């Protein structure tokens, strides 16, 4: 079995992926990290040079590669916008059990209020951007998920335990 973590920026896909990997000894892969490694530049620079469109293309190509060379026993942490293209949603479902880590905009702003590494949150009115992006993406996350877990007020350890209990 594989576990695929999806959800908005700041929901804990990376941290919870690490926690799951620690407790289950499953291998963890992170799509953002793989893209950065392939590109040889950080995400902010990919966005500067290739725009969001270029980044999305890299995400879609990576997912296709991962599905083609599908392995078992892997925890995938993904980027928050990976669910936008319909084809990606299909590919994510093929990769394993998809867990949507649901977070409130208020918790995102608490965690990422001063973040400089997410190009889509830079500039004024961060809360408005978060609400808008979240509203646009909500149905994409929901329709891709096998399991939905609310993360607000819970530690990564709590969330990891809940995921494992629910996936049996
Ligand atoms: C993005 C989320 C980021 C990263 C990129 C775009 C998004 O990943 O892929 O900045 O569109 O929501 P995290 O969800 O890990 O922050």
Tab-separated table of C-alpha atoms and ligand atoms in Angstrom:
chain	number	residue	atom	x	y	z
A	1	UNK	CA	0.000	0.000	0.000
A	2	UNK	CA	1.037	3.603	-0.614
A	3	UNK	CA	-0.200	6.722	1.184
A	4	UNK	CA	-0.585	9.993	-0.730
A	5	UNK	CA	-0.899	13.174	1.338
A	6	UNK	CA	-2.679	16.108	-0.288
A	7	UNK	CA	-3.917	19.448	1.038
A	8	UNK	CA	-3.347	23.176	1.172
A	9	UNK	CA	0.010	24.839	1.841
A	10	UNK	CA	0.909	24.575	5.528
A	11	UNK	CA	-1.386	21.636	6.317
A	12	UNK	CA	1.612	19.482	7.288
A	13	UNK	CA	2.026	17.150	4.314
A	14	UNK	CA	5.797	17.097	4.764
A	15	UNK	CA	5.890	16.886	8.580
A	16	UNK	CA	3.114	14.304	8.795
A	17	UNK	CA	4.728	12.345	5.950
A	18	UNK	CA	7.947	12.267	7.967
A	19	UNK	CA	6.088	11.145	11.088
A	20	UNK	CA	4.301	8.378	9.153
A	21	UNK	CA	7.583	7.275	7.663
A	22	UNK	CA	9.194	7.194	11.113
A	23	UNK	CA	6.471	5.051	12.677
A	24	UNK	CA	5.797	2.689	9.758
A	25	UNK	CA	9.348	2.531	8.340
A	26	UNK	CA	7.800	3.171	4.923
A	27	UNK	CA	9.886	5.202	2.501
A	28	UNK	CA	8.839	8.844	1.968
A	29	UNK	CA	8.922	10.787	-1.274
A	30	UNK	CA	8.119	14.464	-1.616
A	31	UNK	CA	7.036	15.803	-5.013
A	32	UNK	CA	8.260	19.364	-4.273
A	33	UNK	CA	11.680	18.024	-3.250
A	34	UNK	CA	11.882	15.826	-6.352
A	35	UNK	CA	10.982	18.753	-8.622
A	36	UNK	CA	13.582	20.990	-6.979
A	37	UNK	CA	16.190	18.287	-7.397
A	38	UNK	CA	15.279	17.669	-11.071
A	39	UNK	CA	15.245	21.372	-11.863
A	40	UNK	CA	18.379	22.171	-9.895
A	41	UNK	CA	16.735	25.304	-8.493
A	42	UNK	CA	14.386	26.192	-5.638
A	43	UNK	CA	10.628	26.533	-6.155
A	44	UNK	CA	10.700	30.350	-6.026
A	45	UNK	CA	13.186	30.345	-8.898
A	46	UNK	CA	11.175	27.833	-10.953
A	47	UNK	CA	8.173	30.166	-10.602
A	48	UNK	CA	10.316	33.179	-11.571
A	49	UNK	CA	11.798	31.534	-14.640
A	50	UNK	CA	8.950	29.304	-15.850
A	51	UNK	CA	5.876	30.744	-14.155
A	52	UNK	CA	3.221	28.725	-12.328
A	53	UNK	CA	2.475	27.003	-15.646
A	54	UNK	CA	6.023	25.643	-15.867
A	55	UNK	CA	5.873	24.385	-12.306
A	56	UNK	CA	2.520	22.647	-12.947
A	57	UNK	CA	3.982	20.990	-16.031
A	58	UNK	CA	6.842	19.650	-13.934
A	59	UNK	CA	4.351	18.326	-11.350
A	60	UNK	CA	2.250	16.555	-13.999
A	61	UNK	CA	5.306	14.982	-15.650
A	62	UNK	CA	6.587	13.773	-12.295
A	63	UNK	CA	3.243	12.183	-11.379
A	64	UNK	CA	3.165	10.338	-14.703
A	65	UNK	CA	6.656	9.040	-14.054
A	66	UNK	CA	5.744	7.944	-10.528
A	67	UNK	CA	2.648	6.079	-11.717
A	68	UNK	CA	4.556	4.388	-14.544
A	69	UNK	CA	7.282	3.162	-12.210
A	70	UNK	CA	4.879	2.475	-9.374
A	71	UNK	CA	6.466	1.063	-6.226
A	72	UNK	CA	4.814	-0.232	-3.072
A	73	UNK	CA	5.187	0.929	0.530
A	74	UNK	CA	5.747	4.622	-0.107
A	75	UNK	CA	4.411	7.744	1.567
A	76	UNK	CA	4.053	10.598	-0.879
A	77	UNK	CA	3.977	14.213	0.308
A	78	UNK	CA	2.751	16.487	-2.497
A	79	UNK	CA	2.584	20.197	-3.345
A	80	UNK	CA	-0.624	22.018	-2.404
A	81	UNK	CA	-1.658	22.752	-5.999
A	82	UNK	CA	-1.001	19.326	-7.459
A	83	UNK	CA	-4.736	18.488	-7.531
A	84	UNK	CA	-5.618	21.346	-9.916
A	85	UNK	CA	-5.394	19.464	-13.261
A	86	UNK	CA	-7.960	16.676	-13.598
A	87	UNK	CA	-5.339	14.300	-14.999
A	88	UNK	CA	-3.255	14.752	-11.837
A	89	UNK	CA	-6.248	13.832	-9.689
A	90	UNK	CA	-6.603	10.575	-11.632
A	91	UNK	CA	-2.884	9.850	-11.319
A	92	UNK	CA	-2.885	10.562	-7.564
A	93	UNK	CA	-5.727	8.062	-7.089
A	94	UNK	CA	-3.725	5.448	-8.971
A	95	UNK	CA	-0.724	6.031	-6.722
A	96	UNK	CA	-2.337	4.894	-3.473
A	97	UNK	CA	-4.721	5.785	-0.665
A	98	UNK	CA	-5.186	9.531	-0.871
A	99	UNK	CA	-5.456	11.417	2.426
A	100	UNK	CA	-6.675	15.043	2.344
A	101	UNK	CA	-5.231	16.969	5.302
A	102	UNK	CA	-7.881	19.652	5.752
A	103	UNK	CA	-6.851	22.938	7.367
A	104	UNK	CA	-8.623	26.222	8.166
A	105	UNK	CA	-7.367	29.472	6.588
A	106	UNK	CA	-6.748	30.851	10.111
A	107	UNK	CA	-4.312	28.005	10.838
A	108	UNK	CA	-2.553	28.517	7.500
A	109	UNK	CA	-1.965	32.194	8.276
A	110	UNK	CA	-0.676	31.288	11.747
A	111	UNK	CA	1.817	28.902	10.217
A	112	UNK	CA	2.728	30.715	6.999
A	113	UNK	CA	2.093	34.375	7.817
A	114	UNK	CA	5.774	35.213	7.240
A	115	UNK	CA	6.762	32.435	4.832
A	116	UNK	CA	8.890	33.518	1.877
A	117	UNK	CA	9.159	30.196	0.057
A	118	UNK	CA	5.613	29.950	-1.363
A	119	UNK	CA	5.393	32.173	-4.453
A	120	UNK	CA	1.582	32.098	-4.470
A	121	UNK	CA	1.364	33.682	-1.009
A	122	UNK	CA	3.739	36.605	-1.501
A	123	UNK	CA	2.605	40.251	-1.607
A	124	UNK	CA	-0.115	42.026	0.329
A	125	UNK	CA	-3.342	40.546	1.685
A	126	UNK	CA	-2.110	37.054	2.378
A	127	UNK	CA	-5.321	35.984	4.140
A	128	UNK	CA	-7.400	36.934	1.115
A	129	UNK	CA	-5.102	34.913	-1.173
A	130	UNK	CA	-5.338	31.892	1.118
A	131	UNK	CA	-9.132	32.034	1.258
A	132	UNK	CA	-9.454	32.448	-2.489
A	133	UNK	CA	-7.070	29.626	-3.414
A	134	UNK	CA	-8.615	27.333	-0.826
A	135	UNK	CA	-12.143	27.979	-2.069
A	136	UNK	CA	-11.067	27.255	-5.651
A	137	UNK	CA	-9.357	24.006	-4.701
A	138	UNK	CA	-11.687	22.573	-2.068
A	139	UNK	CA	-13.700	20.331	-4.389
A	140	UNK	CA	-10.534	19.058	-6.118
A	141	UNK	CA	-9.098	17.937	-2.764
A	142	UNK	CA	-12.386	16.380	-1.697
A	143	UNK	CA	-13.008	14.449	-4.872
A	144	UNK	CA	-9.476	12.994	-4.885
A	145	UNK	CA	-9.492	11.891	-1.237
A	146	UNK	CA	-10.181	8.429	0.161
A	147	UNK	CA	-9.897	9.897	3.650
A	148	UNK	CA	-10.291	13.447	5.025
A	149	UNK	CA	-8.571	14.443	8.275
A	150	UNK	CA	-8.882	17.831	10.028
A	151	UNK	CA	-5.468	18.969	11.216
A	152	UNK	CA	-6.321	22.178	13.126
A	153	UNK	CA	-5.337	21.854	16.790
A	154	UNK	CA	-3.680	18.461	16.320
A	155	UNK	CA	0.001	17.540	16.458
A	156	UNK	CA	1.637	15.747	13.519
A	157	UNK	CA	1.865	12.671	15.767
A	158	UNK	CA	-1.912	12.764	16.438
A	159	UNK	CA	-2.690	13.148	12.757
A	160	UNK	CA	-0.325	10.347	11.739
A	161	UNK	CA	-1.961	8.014	14.285
A	162	UNK	CA	-5.445	8.899	13.047
A	163	UNK	CA	-4.418	8.216	9.454
A	164	UNK	CA	-3.012	4.800	10.288
A	165	UNK	CA	-6.042	3.884	12.414
A	166	UNK	CA	-8.369	4.829	9.548
A	167	UNK	CA	-6.434	3.133	6.784
A	168	UNK	CA	-6.290	-0.031	8.824
B	1	LIG	C1	1.925	25.254	-4.030
B	1	LIG	C2	2.314	24.618	-2.866
B	1	LIG	C3	3.714	24.377	-2.513
B	1	LIG	C4	4.572	24.279	-3.777
B	1	LIG	C5	4.368	25.502	-4.630
B	1	LIG	C6	2.907	25.662	-5.068
B	1	LIG	C7	0.483	25.500	-4.265
B	1	LIG	O1	3.844	23.161	-1.759
B	1	LIG	O2	4.266	23.123	-4.494
B	1	LIG	O3	4.776	26.637	-3.908
B	1	LIG	O4	0.113	25.815	-5.411
B	1	LIG	O5	-0.318	25.342	-3.320
B	1	LIG	P1	3.355	23.011	-0.223
B	1	LIG	O6	1.894	22.661	-0.255
B	1	LIG	O7	4.182	21.891	0.298
B	1	LIG	O8	3.598	24.302	0.454
